[in-house]
Short mmCIF file of C-alpha atoms in Angstrom, two decimals:
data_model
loop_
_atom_site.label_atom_id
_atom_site.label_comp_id
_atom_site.label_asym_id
_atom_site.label_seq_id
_atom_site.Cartn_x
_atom_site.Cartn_y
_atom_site.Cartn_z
CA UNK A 1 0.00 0.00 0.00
CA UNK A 2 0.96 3.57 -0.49
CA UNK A 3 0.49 5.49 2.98
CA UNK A 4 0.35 8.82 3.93
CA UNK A 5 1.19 9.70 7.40
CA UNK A 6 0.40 13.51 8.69
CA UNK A 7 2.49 14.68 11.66
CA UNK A 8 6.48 13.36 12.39
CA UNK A 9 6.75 13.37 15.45
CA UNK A 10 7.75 10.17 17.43
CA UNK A 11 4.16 9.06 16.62
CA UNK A 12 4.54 9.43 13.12
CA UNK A 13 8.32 8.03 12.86
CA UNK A 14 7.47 5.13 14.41
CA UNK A 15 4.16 4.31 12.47
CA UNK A 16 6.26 5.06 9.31
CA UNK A 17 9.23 2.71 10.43
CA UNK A 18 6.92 -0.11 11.24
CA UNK A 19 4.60 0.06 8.20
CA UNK A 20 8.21 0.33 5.45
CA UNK A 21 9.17 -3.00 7.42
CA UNK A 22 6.34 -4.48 6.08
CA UNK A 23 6.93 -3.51 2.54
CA UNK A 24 4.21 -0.57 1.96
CA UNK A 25 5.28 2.63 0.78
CA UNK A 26 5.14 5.44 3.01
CA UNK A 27 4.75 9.29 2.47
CA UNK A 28 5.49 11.61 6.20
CA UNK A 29 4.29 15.27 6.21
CA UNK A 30 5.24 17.66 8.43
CA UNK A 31 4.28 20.67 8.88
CA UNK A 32 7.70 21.93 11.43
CA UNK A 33 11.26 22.02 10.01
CA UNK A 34 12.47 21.19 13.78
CA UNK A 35 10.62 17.84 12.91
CA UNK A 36 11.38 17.65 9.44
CA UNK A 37 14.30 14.74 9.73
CA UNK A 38 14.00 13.19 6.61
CA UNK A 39 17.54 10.76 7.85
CA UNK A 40 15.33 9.03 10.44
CA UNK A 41 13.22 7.43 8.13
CA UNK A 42 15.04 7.43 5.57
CA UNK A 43 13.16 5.02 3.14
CA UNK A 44 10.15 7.39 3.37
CA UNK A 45 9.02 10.39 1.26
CA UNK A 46 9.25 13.51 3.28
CA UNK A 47 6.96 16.45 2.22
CA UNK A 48 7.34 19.74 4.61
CA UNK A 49 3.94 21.77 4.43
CA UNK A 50 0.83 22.06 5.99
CA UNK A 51 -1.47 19.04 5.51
CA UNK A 52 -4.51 21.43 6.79
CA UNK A 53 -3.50 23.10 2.98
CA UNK A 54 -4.84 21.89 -0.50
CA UNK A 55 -1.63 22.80 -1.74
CA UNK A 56 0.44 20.49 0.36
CA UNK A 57 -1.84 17.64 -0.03
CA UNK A 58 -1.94 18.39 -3.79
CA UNK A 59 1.85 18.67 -3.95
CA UNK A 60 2.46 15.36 -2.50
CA UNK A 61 0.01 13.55 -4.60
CA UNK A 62 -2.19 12.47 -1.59
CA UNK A 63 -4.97 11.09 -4.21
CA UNK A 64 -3.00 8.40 -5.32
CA UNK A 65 -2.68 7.02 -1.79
CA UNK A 66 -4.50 4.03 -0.33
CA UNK A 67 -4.51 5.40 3.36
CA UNK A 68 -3.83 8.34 5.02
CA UNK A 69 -3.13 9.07 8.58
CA UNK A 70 -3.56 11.61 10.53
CA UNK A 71 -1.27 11.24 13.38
CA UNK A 72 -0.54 14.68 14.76
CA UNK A 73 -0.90 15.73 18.32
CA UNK A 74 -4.02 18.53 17.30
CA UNK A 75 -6.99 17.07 16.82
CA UNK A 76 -8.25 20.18 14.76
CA UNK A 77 -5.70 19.29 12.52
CA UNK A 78 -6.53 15.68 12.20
CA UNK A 79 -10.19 16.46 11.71
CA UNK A 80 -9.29 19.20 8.83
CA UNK A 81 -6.70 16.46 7.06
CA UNK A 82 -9.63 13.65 7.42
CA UNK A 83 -12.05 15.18 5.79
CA UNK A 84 -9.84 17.06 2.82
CA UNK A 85 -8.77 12.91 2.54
CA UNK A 86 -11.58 12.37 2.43
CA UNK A 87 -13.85 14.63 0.62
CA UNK A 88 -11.46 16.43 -2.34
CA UNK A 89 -9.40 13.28 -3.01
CA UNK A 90 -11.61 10.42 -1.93
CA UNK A 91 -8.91 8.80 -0.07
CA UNK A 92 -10.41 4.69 0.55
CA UNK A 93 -9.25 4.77 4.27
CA UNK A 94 -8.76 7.60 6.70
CA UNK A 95 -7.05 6.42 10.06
CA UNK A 96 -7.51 9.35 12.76
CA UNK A 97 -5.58 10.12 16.19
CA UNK A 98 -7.61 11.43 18.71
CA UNK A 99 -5.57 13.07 21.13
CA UNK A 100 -7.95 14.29 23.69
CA UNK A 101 -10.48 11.85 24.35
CA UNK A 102 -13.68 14.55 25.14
CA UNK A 103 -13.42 15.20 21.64
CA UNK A 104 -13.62 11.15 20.16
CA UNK A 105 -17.52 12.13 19.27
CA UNK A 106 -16.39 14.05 16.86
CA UNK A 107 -13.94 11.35 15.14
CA UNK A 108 -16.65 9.50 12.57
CA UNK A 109 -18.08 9.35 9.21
CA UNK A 110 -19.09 13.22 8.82
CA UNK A 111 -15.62 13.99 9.03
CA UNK A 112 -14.32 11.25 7.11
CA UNK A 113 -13.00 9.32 9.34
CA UNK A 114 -13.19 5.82 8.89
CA UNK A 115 -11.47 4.56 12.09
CA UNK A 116 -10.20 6.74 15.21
CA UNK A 117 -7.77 5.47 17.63
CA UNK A 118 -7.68 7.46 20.82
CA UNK A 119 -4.51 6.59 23.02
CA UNK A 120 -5.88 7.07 26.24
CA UNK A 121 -9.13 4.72 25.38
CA UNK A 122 -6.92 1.76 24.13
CA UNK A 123 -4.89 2.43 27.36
CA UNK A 124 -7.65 2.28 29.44
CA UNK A 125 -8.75 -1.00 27.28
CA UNK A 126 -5.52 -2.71 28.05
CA UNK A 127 -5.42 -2.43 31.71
CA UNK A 128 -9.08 -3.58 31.49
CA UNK A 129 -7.72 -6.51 29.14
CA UNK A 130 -5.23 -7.20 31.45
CA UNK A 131 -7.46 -7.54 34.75
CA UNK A 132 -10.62 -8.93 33.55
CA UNK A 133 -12.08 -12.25 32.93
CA UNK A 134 -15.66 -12.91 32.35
CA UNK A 135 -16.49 -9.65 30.95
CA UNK A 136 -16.37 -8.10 27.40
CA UNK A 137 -13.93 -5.15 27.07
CA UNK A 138 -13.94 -3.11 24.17
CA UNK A 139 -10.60 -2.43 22.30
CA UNK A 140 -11.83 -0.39 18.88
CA UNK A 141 -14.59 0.89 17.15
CA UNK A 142 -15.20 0.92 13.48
CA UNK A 143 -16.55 4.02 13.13
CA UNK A 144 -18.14 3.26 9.54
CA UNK A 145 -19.60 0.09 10.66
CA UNK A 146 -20.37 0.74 14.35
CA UNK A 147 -18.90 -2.50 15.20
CA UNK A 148 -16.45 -2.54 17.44
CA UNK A 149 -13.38 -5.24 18.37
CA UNK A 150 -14.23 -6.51 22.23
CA UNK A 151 -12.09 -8.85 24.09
CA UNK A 152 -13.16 -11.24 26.46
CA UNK A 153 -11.29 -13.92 28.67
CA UNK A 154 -12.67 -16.97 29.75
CA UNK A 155 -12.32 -18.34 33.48
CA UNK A 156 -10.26 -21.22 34.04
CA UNK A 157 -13.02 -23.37 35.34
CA UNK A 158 -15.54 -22.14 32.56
CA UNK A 159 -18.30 -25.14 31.59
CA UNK A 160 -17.79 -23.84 27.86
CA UNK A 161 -14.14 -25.40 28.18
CA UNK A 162 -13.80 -28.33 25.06
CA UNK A 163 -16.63 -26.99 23.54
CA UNK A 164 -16.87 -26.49 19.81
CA UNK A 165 -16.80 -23.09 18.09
CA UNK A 166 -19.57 -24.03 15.83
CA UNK A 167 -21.62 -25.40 18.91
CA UNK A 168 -21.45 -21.83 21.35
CA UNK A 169 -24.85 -20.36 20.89
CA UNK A 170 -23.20 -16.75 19.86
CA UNK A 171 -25.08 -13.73 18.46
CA UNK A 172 -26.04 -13.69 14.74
CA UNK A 173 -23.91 -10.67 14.35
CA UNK A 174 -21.06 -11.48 16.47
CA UNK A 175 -17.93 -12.74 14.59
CA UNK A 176 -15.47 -14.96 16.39
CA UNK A 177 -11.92 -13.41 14.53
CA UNK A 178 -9.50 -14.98 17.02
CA UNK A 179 -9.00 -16.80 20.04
CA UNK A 180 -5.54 -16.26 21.62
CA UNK A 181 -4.25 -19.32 23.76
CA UNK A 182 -0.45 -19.08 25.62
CA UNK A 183 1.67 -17.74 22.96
CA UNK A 184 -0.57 -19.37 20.02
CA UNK A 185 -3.08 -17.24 17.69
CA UNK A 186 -5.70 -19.30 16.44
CA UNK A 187 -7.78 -18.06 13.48
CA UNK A 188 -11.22 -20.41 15.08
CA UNK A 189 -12.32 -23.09 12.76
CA UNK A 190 -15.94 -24.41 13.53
CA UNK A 191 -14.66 -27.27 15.30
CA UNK A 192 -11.85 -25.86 17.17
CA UNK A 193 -12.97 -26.09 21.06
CA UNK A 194 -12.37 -23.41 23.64
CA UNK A 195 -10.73 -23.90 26.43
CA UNK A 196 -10.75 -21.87 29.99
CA UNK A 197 -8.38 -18.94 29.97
CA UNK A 198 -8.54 -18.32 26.10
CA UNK A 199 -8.96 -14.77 25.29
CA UNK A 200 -11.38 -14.18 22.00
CA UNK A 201 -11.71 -11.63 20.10
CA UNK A 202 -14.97 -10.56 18.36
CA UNK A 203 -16.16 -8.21 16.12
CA UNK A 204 -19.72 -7.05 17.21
CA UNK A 205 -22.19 -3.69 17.57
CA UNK A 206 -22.97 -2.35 20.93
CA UNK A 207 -26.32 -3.77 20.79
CA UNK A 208 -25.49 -7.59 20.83
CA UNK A 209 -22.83 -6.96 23.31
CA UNK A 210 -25.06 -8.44 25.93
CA UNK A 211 -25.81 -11.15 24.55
CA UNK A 212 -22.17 -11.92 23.70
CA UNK A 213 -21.39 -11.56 27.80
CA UNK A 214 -24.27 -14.42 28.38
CA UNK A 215 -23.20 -16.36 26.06
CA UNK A 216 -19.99 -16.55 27.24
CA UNK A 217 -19.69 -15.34 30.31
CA UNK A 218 -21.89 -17.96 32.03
#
């Protein structure tokens, strides 16, 4: 993929670094020349401008990316970039930072955002992750589809333990993605079993939450 990040900070760098490891090809603006350091990511395009500007953005030929980022530490700035993405070069994914989480409302679809990620929310999520069994916690939300990624773990002594994926009586719109076991990631087959302690991931909307938690947290 071609990606655009916005903002080069020590955000940015590092979502830059880790996405050119992977093979895509990735395009940093930045808006300060204190942060413009084009020799610390070196295989990246570097672009120093404004992405709030058309100019910029036309300059360093956002259309013809697949993503774009907006990773800087103003959320003003990452709304503005989002919807320019979105709107005047119909960019096919928009990935949003939301820096302060009282304004995460405004992080969806009318601003063309297609998924925010609010640091302080997945922190939150991750203690939660790390302390709960029995319950659902919520990691994500898909803005565009409303679903969002929940987490839960099961006890050790859960009666569910040996029992077939196909056979748990799950929400129609709940999708099983993973179920993490020890060091293993297993993509669930409908016969793989659960066992107490796995932690599963779903993909589910708000409103079948509940039903997920009964269903498994029994």
């Amino acid at each position: 993929m071609r990606v655009a990040i916005a903002g080069a900070g020590a955000v940015g760098r590092s979502i830059a670094s880790e996405l050119i490891e992977a093979g895509h090809t990735v395009l940093l603006i930045e808006r300060l020349s204190r942060q413009f350091t084009p020799e610390v990511v070196e295989a990246a395009e570097w672009v120093l401008g404004d992405a709030c500007e058309m100019s910029t953005l036309e300059a360093s030929g956002i259309e013809r990316c697949d993503v774009v980022i907006a990773a800087t530490g103003d959320d003003k700035v990452n709304l503005v970039l989002a919807l320019l993405a979105k709107t005047e070069f119909a960019v096919r994914r928009v990935v949003a930072r939301v820096n302060n989480p009282a304004n995460e409302w405004l992080f969806n679809e009318s601003w063309g955002v297609d998924v925010a990620v609010s640091t302080p929310r997945m922190l939150a999520a991750m203690v939660e992750e790390a302390v709960s069994v029995g319950d659902l916690v919520r990691l994500m939300t898909f803005r565009k589809s409303q679903a969002n990624l929940v987490e839960l773990t099961l006890p050790e002594e859960t009666p569910l333990a040996g029992t077939p994926v196909e056979r748990l009586n799950l929400p129609r719109d709940a999708a099983l993605v993973a179920i993490l076991r020890g060091e293993r990631v297993i993509v669930p087959q409908p016969d793989d079993p659960v066992e107490g302690g796995d932690e599963v991931l779903f993909v589910a909307p708000e409103a079948v939450e509940p039903d997920l938690r009964a269903a498994l947290g029994r």
